[in-house]
Amino acid sequence: MGWYLGYIIVYFLIMFGIGFYYFLKVKSADDYLIGGWSMGFWPIVGTVISTWCGASVFIGTVGLGFQVGASGYIRFSLASVIFTLILILAFGRALRRQRLYTLADLFGQRFGVRVGIIPSLLSAVVYSIPTTAMQYLAMSTIWSACFGMEIHAALILSALLVLAFTVLGGLPGTIVTDALQAVLIVAGIIILAVAAVSLAGGMGPMLAATPPEFLSPSGPYGAKEVAMFFISVGPFYLVWQSSWQRIFAAKSEKVSLNANTLGVLICCGVFVCPILIGLSARQFLPADINPDLIFSTVTRDLLPPYVGGLIYCALLAALVTGADSFILQGSSNLTHDFYRQLINPKADNKRLMLVSRLTVALVALAALWVAFNFTGIIAIYQWALRLTATTIVLPFLATMLWRRLTRAGVLAGMLGGLISTLVWPYLGISFDQTLFGFIFSALGVFGVSLVTRHHPEEHVAAVLWEDLPTATQR
């Protein structure tokens, strides 16, 4: 316990020191929420790595490696990497050039501010809150495993620590600490992978003892199941606002493109480690273990405290950086898309800073409530990914590529994807839910646009090639 406590105290002293520095330095809402569009290369690389390597990697992907083997990499890790690289390489320069704040801001600037309400609500409520709650729950397992803390007290401690740091530093504090934490996170997951493989007898014996279907890309359930999971998960990463914020925050288009690409490629390699941990754990843990407990079991019970403490600290770093990123995502939606655009367009900087910090507290406390009251948060998270993808992906692609897209068409596409995905469970059909939602979104986007005219509030443009007014006015 002494090693654990020592690592954690040092970690939080450094975190809050940096957070307090940026509390004194950050003077505008633009700096607080989007880093003033001024962050450099290595801070962006670090924050990409740290944001990606949260609970889903340390806990979820380890569990996938245990349950389905190598195919877990394809169905989740590779899917997220491929679609994020498409976002960065195909659309990153154009998005950075527009000087936007949020995903919803793109739709608001192109079609009128009210069109941004649906994506803003999805981002702030449907995605940010349950995803932050996941980080709290994962953090609570650290306090319970290391110090025997009761679950409700552990959840409250997790929320208070994350809230305090996020209120202090905003996005600049998050990005700078992320750059430092990236080293700790990558080192931690690699050390744990090496330790797990060693406990399994070494790489050769571990692979030889693993059933062939767990080493196959198609996995134990077949290629179709892997492909459908890939399609369900991957498209969401085209509209994942955490990636968008890192694209926006860079100081230039070149830095945005190169730093985000390098960060994602590093993650592509790092994501092999949790699969190896899961595969190795099959050799020395019982087959009926809860997959979500594999990480903590290996760290606490099978590693010496001076190594286990470092691993726990790496997990803590991943969870804190994930939580504050998701809180800031929701806060930027509420502050910019609702308050600044719809409620008080003339708000001065002092008022916007106050609202930014209040909405940070609102999202953080709402996530704590979710963590207290819902047990199936992983299922809620998967549902949020699916719902966001079917509602937003096709309207986003059409906004970037198709000048003929109308306000009525983009709204019909959003509502078509949203409603069809929500009603699918009640229809009793075997057709894939995600594909079902995409079909109705496409009918709305293209069908309605072809029979309607542009609204007077629209700024007609295919944004990949034509700039919005914000490119020169902000």
Short mmCIF file of C-alpha atoms in Angstrom, two decimals:
data_model
loop_
_atom_site.label_atom_id
_atom_site.label_comp_id
_atom_site.label_asym_id
_atom_site.label_seq_id
_atom_site.Cartn_x
_atom_site.Cartn_y
_atom_site.Cartn_z
CA MET A 1 0.00 0.00 0.00
CA GLY A 2 2.89 2.36 0.68
CA TRP A 3 4.13 2.18 -2.90
CA TYR A 4 0.61 2.78 -4.23
CA LEU A 5 0.04 5.79 -1.99
CA GLY A 6 3.43 7.32 -2.79
CA TYR A 7 2.98 7.09 -6.55
CA ILE A 8 -0.54 8.52 -6.38
CA ILE A 9 0.37 11.47 -4.13
CA VAL A 10 3.25 12.49 -6.39
CA TYR A 11 1.02 12.15 -9.44
CA PHE A 12 -1.73 14.42 -8.11
CA LEU A 13 0.73 17.01 -6.78
CA ILE A 14 2.14 17.38 -10.29
CA MET A 15 -1.33 17.44 -11.87
CA PHE A 16 -2.73 20.10 -9.58
CA GLY A 17 0.44 22.18 -9.83
CA ILE A 18 0.02 22.35 -13.60
CA GLY A 19 -3.72 22.92 -13.26
CA PHE A 20 -3.20 25.86 -10.90
CA TYR A 21 -0.62 27.38 -13.28
CA TYR A 22 -3.17 27.38 -16.10
CA PHE A 23 -5.88 28.66 -13.75
CA LEU A 24 -3.76 31.79 -13.38
CA LYS A 25 -2.72 31.91 -17.05
CA VAL A 26 -5.95 31.22 -18.95
CA LYS A 27 -7.92 34.46 -19.37
CA SER A 28 -10.45 33.75 -22.12
CA ALA A 29 -13.15 31.19 -22.84
CA ASP A 30 -11.50 30.46 -26.20
CA ASP A 31 -8.29 29.49 -24.40
CA TYR A 32 -10.18 27.52 -21.72
CA LEU A 33 -12.31 25.43 -24.11
CA ILE A 34 -10.22 25.14 -27.28
CA GLY A 35 -6.66 26.12 -26.27
CA GLY A 36 -6.87 29.35 -28.28
CA TRP A 37 -6.10 27.37 -31.48
CA SER A 38 -2.43 27.63 -30.42
CA MET A 39 -1.13 24.27 -29.14
CA GLY A 40 2.17 22.86 -30.44
CA PHE A 41 3.17 19.53 -32.00
CA TRP A 42 4.21 17.41 -29.02
CA PRO A 43 1.41 18.54 -26.69
CA ILE A 44 -1.09 17.47 -29.38
CA VAL A 45 0.66 14.10 -29.86
CA GLY A 46 0.61 13.51 -26.11
CA THR A 47 -3.02 14.48 -25.63
CA VAL A 48 -4.14 12.21 -28.47
CA ILE A 49 -2.39 9.23 -26.85
CA SER A 50 -3.67 10.04 -23.37
CA THR A 51 -7.26 10.62 -24.47
CA TRP A 52 -7.40 7.37 -26.45
CA CYS A 53 -5.85 5.22 -23.73
CA GLY A 54 -8.61 5.42 -21.15
CA ALA A 55 -10.81 2.83 -19.48
CA SER A 56 -11.66 1.27 -22.85
CA VAL A 57 -8.00 0.30 -23.44
CA PHE A 58 -6.78 -0.56 -19.94
CA ILE A 59 -9.94 -2.44 -18.95
CA GLY A 60 -12.23 -2.98 -21.96
CA THR A 61 -9.68 -4.08 -24.55
CA VAL A 62 -7.88 -6.32 -22.06
CA GLY A 63 -11.24 -8.02 -21.52
CA LEU A 64 -11.75 -8.34 -25.28
CA GLY A 65 -8.35 -10.00 -25.64
CA PHE A 66 -9.37 -12.49 -22.95
CA GLN A 67 -12.80 -13.17 -24.46
CA VAL A 68 -12.19 -13.16 -28.22
CA GLY A 69 -8.41 -12.95 -28.68
CA ALA A 70 -6.73 -11.19 -31.60
CA SER A 71 -10.04 -10.36 -33.30
CA GLY A 72 -10.66 -7.89 -30.46
CA TYR A 73 -7.96 -5.70 -32.00
CA ILE A 74 -9.76 -5.62 -35.35
CA ARG A 75 -13.27 -5.09 -34.07
CA PHE A 76 -12.42 -2.15 -31.79
CA SER A 77 -8.83 -0.85 -31.95
CA LEU A 78 -8.29 -1.11 -35.71
CA ALA A 79 -11.78 0.22 -36.42
CA SER A 80 -11.18 3.34 -34.33
CA VAL A 81 -7.72 3.91 -35.82
CA ILE A 82 -8.81 3.60 -39.48
CA PHE A 83 -11.81 5.92 -39.18
CA THR A 84 -9.86 8.49 -37.15
CA LEU A 85 -7.10 8.53 -39.78
CA ILE A 86 -9.78 9.12 -42.42
CA LEU A 87 -11.03 12.08 -40.37
CA ILE A 88 -7.55 13.54 -39.92
CA LEU A 89 -6.12 12.94 -43.40
CA ALA A 90 -9.24 13.67 -45.45
CA PHE A 91 -10.93 16.40 -43.42
CA GLY A 92 -8.48 17.61 -40.75
CA ARG A 93 -6.98 20.55 -42.64
CA ALA A 94 -10.36 21.91 -43.69
CA LEU A 95 -11.80 21.56 -40.19
CA ARG A 96 -8.82 23.28 -38.55
CA ARG A 97 -9.06 26.11 -41.09
CA GLN A 98 -12.65 26.93 -40.05
CA ARG A 99 -11.63 27.84 -36.46
CA LEU A 100 -14.56 25.99 -34.93
CA TYR A 101 -15.29 25.14 -31.31
CA THR A 102 -17.35 21.94 -31.55
CA LEU A 103 -18.85 19.42 -33.94
CA ALA A 104 -22.21 21.19 -33.57
CA ASP A 105 -20.53 24.49 -34.48
CA LEU A 106 -19.87 23.12 -37.98
CA PHE A 107 -23.59 22.50 -38.55
CA GLY A 108 -24.56 25.78 -36.91
CA GLN A 109 -22.23 27.84 -39.11
CA ARG A 110 -23.25 26.01 -42.30
CA PHE A 111 -27.03 25.73 -41.77
CA GLY A 112 -27.95 28.14 -38.94
CA VAL A 113 -27.37 27.90 -35.20
CA ARG A 114 -30.51 25.87 -34.39
CA VAL A 115 -29.36 22.97 -36.59
CA GLY A 116 -26.50 22.40 -34.17
CA ILE A 117 -28.87 21.53 -31.30
CA ILE A 118 -29.19 17.80 -32.11
CA PRO A 119 -25.44 17.04 -32.41
CA SER A 120 -24.74 19.25 -29.40
CA LEU A 121 -27.22 17.35 -27.22
CA LEU A 122 -25.83 14.02 -28.40
CA SER A 123 -22.29 15.12 -27.60
CA ALA A 124 -23.00 16.75 -24.23
CA VAL A 125 -25.62 14.40 -22.80
CA VAL A 126 -25.73 11.08 -24.66
CA TYR A 127 -21.94 10.70 -25.00
CA SER A 128 -19.99 12.91 -22.56
CA ILE A 129 -21.91 12.12 -19.37
CA PRO A 130 -21.98 8.28 -19.50
CA THR A 131 -18.41 8.17 -20.83
CA THR A 132 -17.20 10.31 -17.92
CA ALA A 133 -19.16 8.03 -15.57
CA MET A 134 -17.20 5.07 -17.00
CA GLN A 135 -13.95 6.77 -16.03
CA TYR A 136 -15.24 7.40 -12.49
CA LEU A 137 -16.22 3.75 -12.11
CA ALA A 138 -12.83 2.58 -13.33
CA MET A 139 -11.07 5.03 -10.97
CA SER A 140 -13.17 3.75 -8.07
CA THR A 141 -11.78 0.25 -8.63
CA ILE A 142 -8.27 1.66 -8.01
CA TRP A 143 -9.27 3.20 -4.67
CA SER A 144 -11.04 -0.03 -3.70
CA ALA A 145 -8.20 -2.33 -4.79
CA CYS A 146 -5.39 -0.24 -3.29
CA PHE A 147 -6.98 1.13 -0.13
CA GLY A 148 -10.14 -0.92 0.46
CA MET A 149 -12.38 2.13 -0.04
CA GLU A 150 -16.16 1.66 -0.19
CA ILE A 151 -17.53 2.07 -3.73
CA HIS A 152 -19.69 5.17 -3.14
CA ALA A 153 -16.89 7.01 -1.33
CA ALA A 154 -14.50 5.97 -4.11
CA LEU A 155 -16.84 7.38 -6.77
CA ILE A 156 -17.18 10.69 -4.93
CA LEU A 157 -13.39 10.98 -4.51
CA SER A 158 -12.89 10.25 -8.22
CA ALA A 159 -15.40 12.90 -9.28
CA LEU A 160 -14.01 15.56 -6.94
CA LEU A 161 -10.41 15.05 -8.11
CA VAL A 162 -11.35 15.18 -11.78
CA LEU A 163 -13.69 18.15 -11.31
CA ALA A 164 -11.10 20.17 -9.39
CA PHE A 165 -8.39 19.65 -12.01
CA THR A 166 -10.72 20.35 -14.97
CA VAL A 167 -12.14 23.55 -13.45
CA LEU A 168 -8.60 24.80 -12.81
CA GLY A 169 -6.84 24.09 -16.08
CA GLY A 170 -9.40 23.79 -18.87
CA LEU A 171 -8.24 22.36 -22.19
CA PRO A 172 -4.71 23.92 -22.06
CA GLY A 173 -4.06 22.29 -18.67
CA THR A 174 -5.50 19.03 -19.97
CA ILE A 175 -3.35 19.03 -23.10
CA VAL A 176 -0.11 19.86 -21.27
CA THR A 177 -0.65 17.22 -18.58
CA ASP A 178 -1.75 14.76 -21.27
CA ALA A 179 1.60 15.20 -23.00
CA LEU A 180 3.39 14.24 -19.76
CA GLN A 181 0.94 11.48 -18.89
CA ALA A 182 1.29 9.88 -22.33
CA VAL A 183 4.77 8.68 -21.38
CA LEU A 184 3.48 7.19 -18.13
CA ILE A 185 0.48 5.55 -19.84
CA VAL A 186 2.49 3.96 -22.66
CA ALA A 187 5.19 2.77 -20.25
CA GLY A 188 2.58 1.33 -17.90
CA ILE A 189 0.67 -0.68 -20.51
CA ILE A 190 3.92 -2.00 -22.04
CA ILE A 191 5.29 -3.05 -18.63
CA LEU A 192 2.02 -4.82 -17.81
CA ALA A 193 2.02 -6.59 -21.21
CA VAL A 194 5.61 -7.81 -20.70
CA ALA A 195 4.78 -8.97 -17.17
CA ALA A 196 1.62 -10.79 -18.31
CA VAL A 197 3.41 -12.58 -21.16
CA SER A 198 6.19 -13.56 -18.75
CA LEU A 199 3.65 -14.95 -16.26
CA ALA A 200 2.16 -17.00 -19.13
CA GLY A 201 5.58 -18.62 -19.76
CA GLY A 202 6.85 -16.35 -22.54
CA MET A 203 5.56 -15.34 -25.93
CA GLY A 204 6.20 -18.67 -27.70
CA PRO A 205 4.62 -20.94 -25.09
CA MET A 206 1.72 -18.50 -24.61
CA LEU A 207 0.88 -18.47 -28.34
CA ALA A 208 1.34 -22.25 -28.57
CA ALA A 209 -1.11 -22.81 -25.71
CA THR A 210 -3.74 -20.42 -27.14
CA PRO A 211 -6.54 -22.06 -29.19
CA PRO A 212 -6.19 -21.19 -32.92
CA GLU A 213 -9.51 -19.36 -33.07
CA PHE A 214 -8.24 -16.85 -30.49
CA LEU A 215 -5.29 -16.01 -32.76
CA SER A 216 -7.40 -15.78 -35.92
CA PRO A 217 -8.63 -12.38 -37.24
CA SER A 218 -12.13 -13.87 -37.47
CA GLY A 219 -12.08 -14.87 -33.79
CA PRO A 220 -14.14 -17.60 -32.14
CA TYR A 221 -17.46 -16.25 -33.48
CA GLY A 222 -16.59 -15.82 -37.17
CA ALA A 223 -15.68 -13.06 -39.61
CA LYS A 224 -19.25 -11.76 -39.99
CA GLU A 225 -19.52 -10.98 -36.29
CA VAL A 226 -16.16 -9.17 -36.36
CA ALA A 227 -17.17 -7.18 -39.46
CA MET A 228 -20.50 -6.09 -37.96
CA PHE A 229 -18.78 -4.96 -34.76
CA PHE A 230 -16.22 -3.08 -36.87
CA ILE A 231 -18.99 -1.27 -38.77
CA SER A 232 -20.90 -0.51 -35.58
CA VAL A 233 -17.91 1.02 -33.79
CA GLY A 234 -15.74 2.58 -36.50
CA PRO A 235 -17.91 5.32 -38.07
CA PHE A 236 -18.42 7.01 -34.70
CA TYR A 237 -14.75 8.04 -34.76
CA LEU A 238 -15.42 10.32 -37.72
CA VAL A 239 -17.49 12.49 -35.38
CA TRP A 240 -15.77 11.89 -32.03
CA GLN A 241 -15.51 15.41 -30.66
CA SER A 242 -12.40 14.64 -28.60
CA SER A 243 -10.53 14.13 -31.89
CA TRP A 244 -12.11 17.27 -33.33
CA GLN A 245 -10.95 19.31 -30.33
CA ARG A 246 -7.36 18.12 -30.87
CA ILE A 247 -7.61 19.06 -34.54
CA PHE A 248 -8.97 22.51 -33.64
CA ALA A 249 -6.51 23.19 -30.81
CA ALA A 250 -3.33 22.92 -32.93
CA LYS A 251 -1.61 26.17 -33.85
CA SER A 252 -1.64 25.46 -37.60
CA GLU A 253 -3.07 23.09 -40.19
CA LYS A 254 0.32 21.42 -40.61
CA VAL A 255 0.77 20.83 -36.87
CA SER A 256 -2.80 19.56 -36.63
CA LEU A 257 -2.33 17.05 -39.46
CA ASN A 258 1.11 15.75 -38.44
CA ALA A 259 0.63 15.66 -34.66
CA ASN A 260 -2.78 14.00 -34.72
CA THR A 261 -1.61 11.44 -37.29
CA LEU A 262 1.47 10.51 -35.27
CA GLY A 263 -0.55 10.24 -32.05
CA VAL A 264 -3.06 7.87 -33.65
CA LEU A 265 -0.33 5.71 -35.23
CA ILE A 266 1.41 5.38 -31.84
CA CYS A 267 -1.92 4.31 -30.34
CA CYS A 268 -2.29 1.74 -33.14
CA GLY A 269 0.87 0.04 -31.86
CA VAL A 270 0.11 0.50 -28.16
CA PHE A 271 -3.31 -1.14 -28.61
CA VAL A 272 -1.58 -4.49 -29.25
CA CYS A 273 -0.54 -4.56 -25.58
CA PRO A 274 -3.98 -4.99 -23.97
CA ILE A 275 -4.76 -7.81 -26.42
CA LEU A 276 -1.53 -9.55 -25.36
CA ILE A 277 -2.45 -9.07 -21.71
CA GLY A 278 -5.86 -10.63 -22.30
CA LEU A 279 -4.45 -13.56 -24.25
CA SER A 280 -1.76 -14.16 -21.62
CA ALA A 281 -4.26 -14.01 -18.77
CA ARG A 282 -6.08 -16.99 -20.30
CA GLN A 283 -3.09 -19.10 -19.23
CA PHE A 284 -3.13 -18.26 -15.52
CA LEU A 285 -6.59 -16.86 -14.61
CA PRO A 286 -9.85 -18.84 -14.34
CA ALA A 287 -11.97 -18.89 -17.50
CA ASP A 288 -15.04 -17.57 -15.66
CA ILE A 289 -13.38 -14.42 -14.29
CA ASN A 290 -15.14 -11.11 -14.97
CA PRO A 291 -13.13 -9.68 -17.92
CA ASP A 292 -13.33 -6.19 -16.42
CA LEU A 293 -11.35 -7.42 -13.39
CA ILE A 294 -8.40 -8.90 -15.30
CA PHE A 295 -6.37 -5.69 -15.24
CA SER A 296 -6.70 -5.14 -11.50
CA THR A 297 -6.20 -8.83 -10.69
CA VAL A 298 -2.92 -9.04 -12.59
CA THR A 299 -1.70 -5.71 -11.22
CA ARG A 300 -2.60 -6.27 -7.56
CA ASP A 301 -2.12 -9.99 -7.06
CA LEU A 302 0.62 -10.99 -9.47
CA LEU A 303 3.03 -8.02 -9.59
CA PRO A 304 5.30 -6.66 -6.84
CA PRO A 305 3.94 -3.41 -5.29
CA TYR A 306 6.69 -1.18 -6.70
CA VAL A 307 5.69 -2.33 -10.22
CA GLY A 308 1.97 -2.60 -9.53
CA GLY A 309 1.93 0.91 -8.09
CA LEU A 310 3.39 2.29 -11.31
CA ILE A 311 0.79 0.41 -13.36
CA TYR A 312 -2.05 1.72 -11.19
CA CYS A 313 -0.66 5.22 -11.58
CA ALA A 314 -0.59 4.79 -15.36
CA LEU A 315 -4.23 3.65 -15.30
CA LEU A 316 -5.13 6.59 -13.07
CA ALA A 317 -3.45 8.97 -15.52
CA ALA A 318 -5.40 7.45 -18.40
CA LEU A 319 -8.70 7.75 -16.55
CA VAL A 320 -8.17 11.30 -15.33
CA THR A 321 -7.18 12.54 -18.77
CA GLY A 322 -10.12 10.74 -20.35
CA ALA A 323 -12.58 12.11 -17.81
CA ASP A 324 -11.46 15.72 -18.07
CA SER A 325 -11.46 15.54 -21.89
CA PHE A 326 -15.03 14.22 -21.95
CA ILE A 327 -16.17 16.81 -19.39
CA LEU A 328 -14.65 19.62 -21.47
CA GLN A 329 -16.36 18.18 -24.54
CA GLY A 330 -19.75 18.48 -22.87
CA SER A 331 -18.90 21.88 -21.41
CA SER A 332 -17.90 23.29 -24.80
CA ASN A 333 -21.21 22.11 -26.26
CA LEU A 334 -23.26 23.68 -23.47
CA THR A 335 -21.22 26.90 -23.33
CA HIS A 336 -20.74 27.60 -27.02
CA ASP A 337 -23.60 25.80 -28.79
CA PHE A 338 -26.33 26.70 -26.29
CA TYR A 339 -25.36 29.65 -24.12
CA ARG A 340 -23.21 31.64 -26.56
CA GLN A 341 -25.20 30.90 -29.70
CA LEU A 342 -28.81 30.69 -28.46
CA ILE A 343 -29.11 32.36 -25.06
CA ASN A 344 -26.63 35.23 -24.82
CA PRO A 345 -24.76 35.96 -28.08
CA LYS A 346 -23.40 39.21 -26.60
CA ALA A 347 -21.88 37.62 -23.49
CA ASP A 348 -18.50 39.09 -22.57
CA ASN A 349 -15.42 37.02 -21.82
CA LYS A 350 -15.87 37.13 -18.04
CA ARG A 351 -19.38 35.73 -18.33
CA LEU A 352 -18.28 33.02 -20.79
CA MET A 353 -15.47 31.92 -18.46
CA LEU A 354 -17.96 31.65 -15.60
CA VAL A 355 -20.41 29.67 -17.71
CA SER A 356 -17.60 27.40 -18.95
CA ARG A 357 -16.58 26.45 -15.42
CA LEU A 358 -20.19 26.06 -14.28
CA THR A 359 -20.95 23.70 -17.16
CA VAL A 360 -17.80 21.73 -16.34
CA ALA A 361 -19.25 21.22 -12.85
CA LEU A 362 -22.67 20.36 -14.30
CA VAL A 363 -21.32 17.63 -16.61
CA ALA A 364 -18.99 16.24 -13.92
CA LEU A 365 -21.78 15.99 -11.32
CA ALA A 366 -24.27 14.56 -13.83
CA ALA A 367 -21.72 11.84 -14.62
CA LEU A 368 -21.38 11.10 -10.90
CA TRP A 369 -25.17 10.69 -10.69
CA VAL A 370 -25.09 8.25 -13.62
CA ALA A 371 -22.26 6.29 -11.99
CA PHE A 372 -24.30 6.01 -8.79
CA ASN A 373 -27.58 5.00 -10.42
CA PHE A 374 -26.85 2.88 -13.51
CA THR A 375 -25.10 -0.49 -13.58
CA GLY A 376 -25.01 -1.13 -17.33
CA ILE A 377 -22.81 1.82 -18.25
CA ILE A 378 -20.78 -0.14 -20.80
CA ALA A 379 -24.00 -0.98 -22.64
CA ILE A 380 -25.05 2.69 -22.43
CA TYR A 381 -21.67 3.68 -23.87
CA GLN A 382 -21.99 1.26 -26.80
CA TRP A 383 -25.51 2.52 -27.42
CA ALA A 384 -24.23 6.13 -27.37
CA LEU A 385 -21.57 5.31 -29.99
CA ARG A 386 -24.15 3.69 -32.24
CA LEU A 387 -26.73 6.46 -31.85
CA THR A 388 -24.22 9.24 -32.45
CA ALA A 389 -22.84 7.53 -35.56
CA THR A 390 -26.20 6.89 -37.22
CA THR A 391 -27.40 10.42 -36.44
CA ILE A 392 -24.33 12.50 -37.35
CA VAL A 393 -21.88 10.66 -39.67
CA LEU A 394 -23.75 10.97 -42.99
CA PRO A 395 -24.84 14.59 -42.35
CA PHE A 396 -21.20 15.40 -41.55
CA LEU A 397 -19.85 13.76 -44.71
CA ALA A 398 -22.48 15.47 -46.86
CA THR A 399 -21.69 18.84 -45.24
CA MET A 400 -18.03 18.45 -46.15
CA LEU A 401 -18.53 17.10 -49.68
CA TRP A 402 -21.93 18.08 -51.14
CA ARG A 403 -22.87 21.70 -51.83
CA ARG A 404 -26.45 20.73 -52.69
CA LEU A 405 -27.15 19.63 -49.10
CA THR A 406 -29.96 21.72 -47.62
CA ARG A 407 -30.98 22.63 -44.10
CA ALA A 408 -34.11 20.50 -44.42
CA GLY A 409 -32.01 17.60 -45.72
CA VAL A 410 -29.46 17.68 -42.91
CA LEU A 411 -32.23 17.86 -40.28
CA ALA A 412 -34.11 14.99 -41.95
CA GLY A 413 -30.90 12.93 -42.02
CA MET A 414 -30.22 13.54 -38.34
CA LEU A 415 -33.79 12.80 -37.27
CA GLY A 416 -34.03 9.78 -39.60
CA GLY A 417 -30.90 8.20 -38.14
CA LEU A 418 -31.85 9.11 -34.57
CA ILE A 419 -35.43 7.86 -34.65
CA SER A 420 -34.76 4.68 -36.64
CA THR A 421 -31.94 3.69 -34.25
CA LEU A 422 -34.14 4.32 -31.21
CA VAL A 423 -37.13 2.31 -32.51
CA TRP A 424 -35.08 -0.60 -33.92
CA PRO A 425 -35.15 -2.67 -30.67
CA TYR A 426 -38.97 -2.67 -30.78
CA LEU A 427 -39.31 -3.84 -34.39
CA GLY A 428 -38.19 -7.43 -33.83
CA ILE A 429 -36.02 -7.55 -36.98
CA SER A 430 -32.64 -9.23 -37.42
CA PHE A 431 -31.21 -6.51 -39.69
CA ASP A 432 -28.20 -4.79 -38.07
CA GLN A 433 -29.21 -1.76 -35.99
CA THR A 434 -26.38 0.49 -37.20
CA LEU A 435 -26.96 -0.22 -40.89
CA PHE A 436 -30.70 0.28 -40.33
CA GLY A 437 -30.02 3.74 -38.89
CA PHE A 438 -27.63 4.68 -41.70
CA ILE A 439 -30.23 3.80 -44.34
CA PHE A 440 -32.81 6.17 -42.89
CA SER A 441 -30.21 8.87 -42.34
CA ALA A 442 -29.18 8.59 -46.02
CA LEU A 443 -32.80 8.80 -47.17
CA GLY A 444 -33.21 12.01 -45.21
CA VAL A 445 -29.90 13.60 -46.23
CA PHE A 446 -30.10 12.92 -49.95
CA GLY A 447 -33.81 12.45 -50.60
CA VAL A 448 -34.99 15.58 -48.80
CA SER A 449 -32.10 17.75 -50.06
CA LEU A 450 -32.96 16.92 -53.68
CA VAL A 451 -36.53 18.17 -53.27
CA THR A 452 -35.90 21.26 -51.10
CA ARG A 453 -34.12 24.59 -51.50
CA HIS A 454 -31.43 26.24 -49.44
CA HIS A 455 -32.68 28.11 -46.37
CA PRO A 456 -31.91 31.86 -46.10
CA GLU A 457 -29.81 31.21 -42.96
CA GLU A 458 -27.50 28.78 -44.78
CA HIS A 459 -23.97 29.58 -45.83
CA VAL A 460 -23.91 27.34 -48.90
CA ALA A 461 -20.57 25.53 -49.17
CA ALA A 462 -18.93 22.14 -49.49
CA VAL A 463 -16.69 22.76 -46.49
CA LEU A 464 -13.86 20.51 -47.63
CA TRP A 465 -13.15 23.00 -50.44
CA GLU A 466 -15.01 26.18 -49.41
CA ASP A 467 -14.51 28.05 -46.15
CA LEU A 468 -17.19 29.17 -43.71
CA PRO A 469 -17.19 32.78 -42.43
CA THR A 470 -15.52 31.68 -39.18
CA ALA A 471 -12.29 30.92 -41.08
CA THR A 472 -11.60 34.66 -41.33
CA GLN A 473 -13.83 36.20 -38.64
CA ARG A 474 -12.49 34.43 -35.51
#
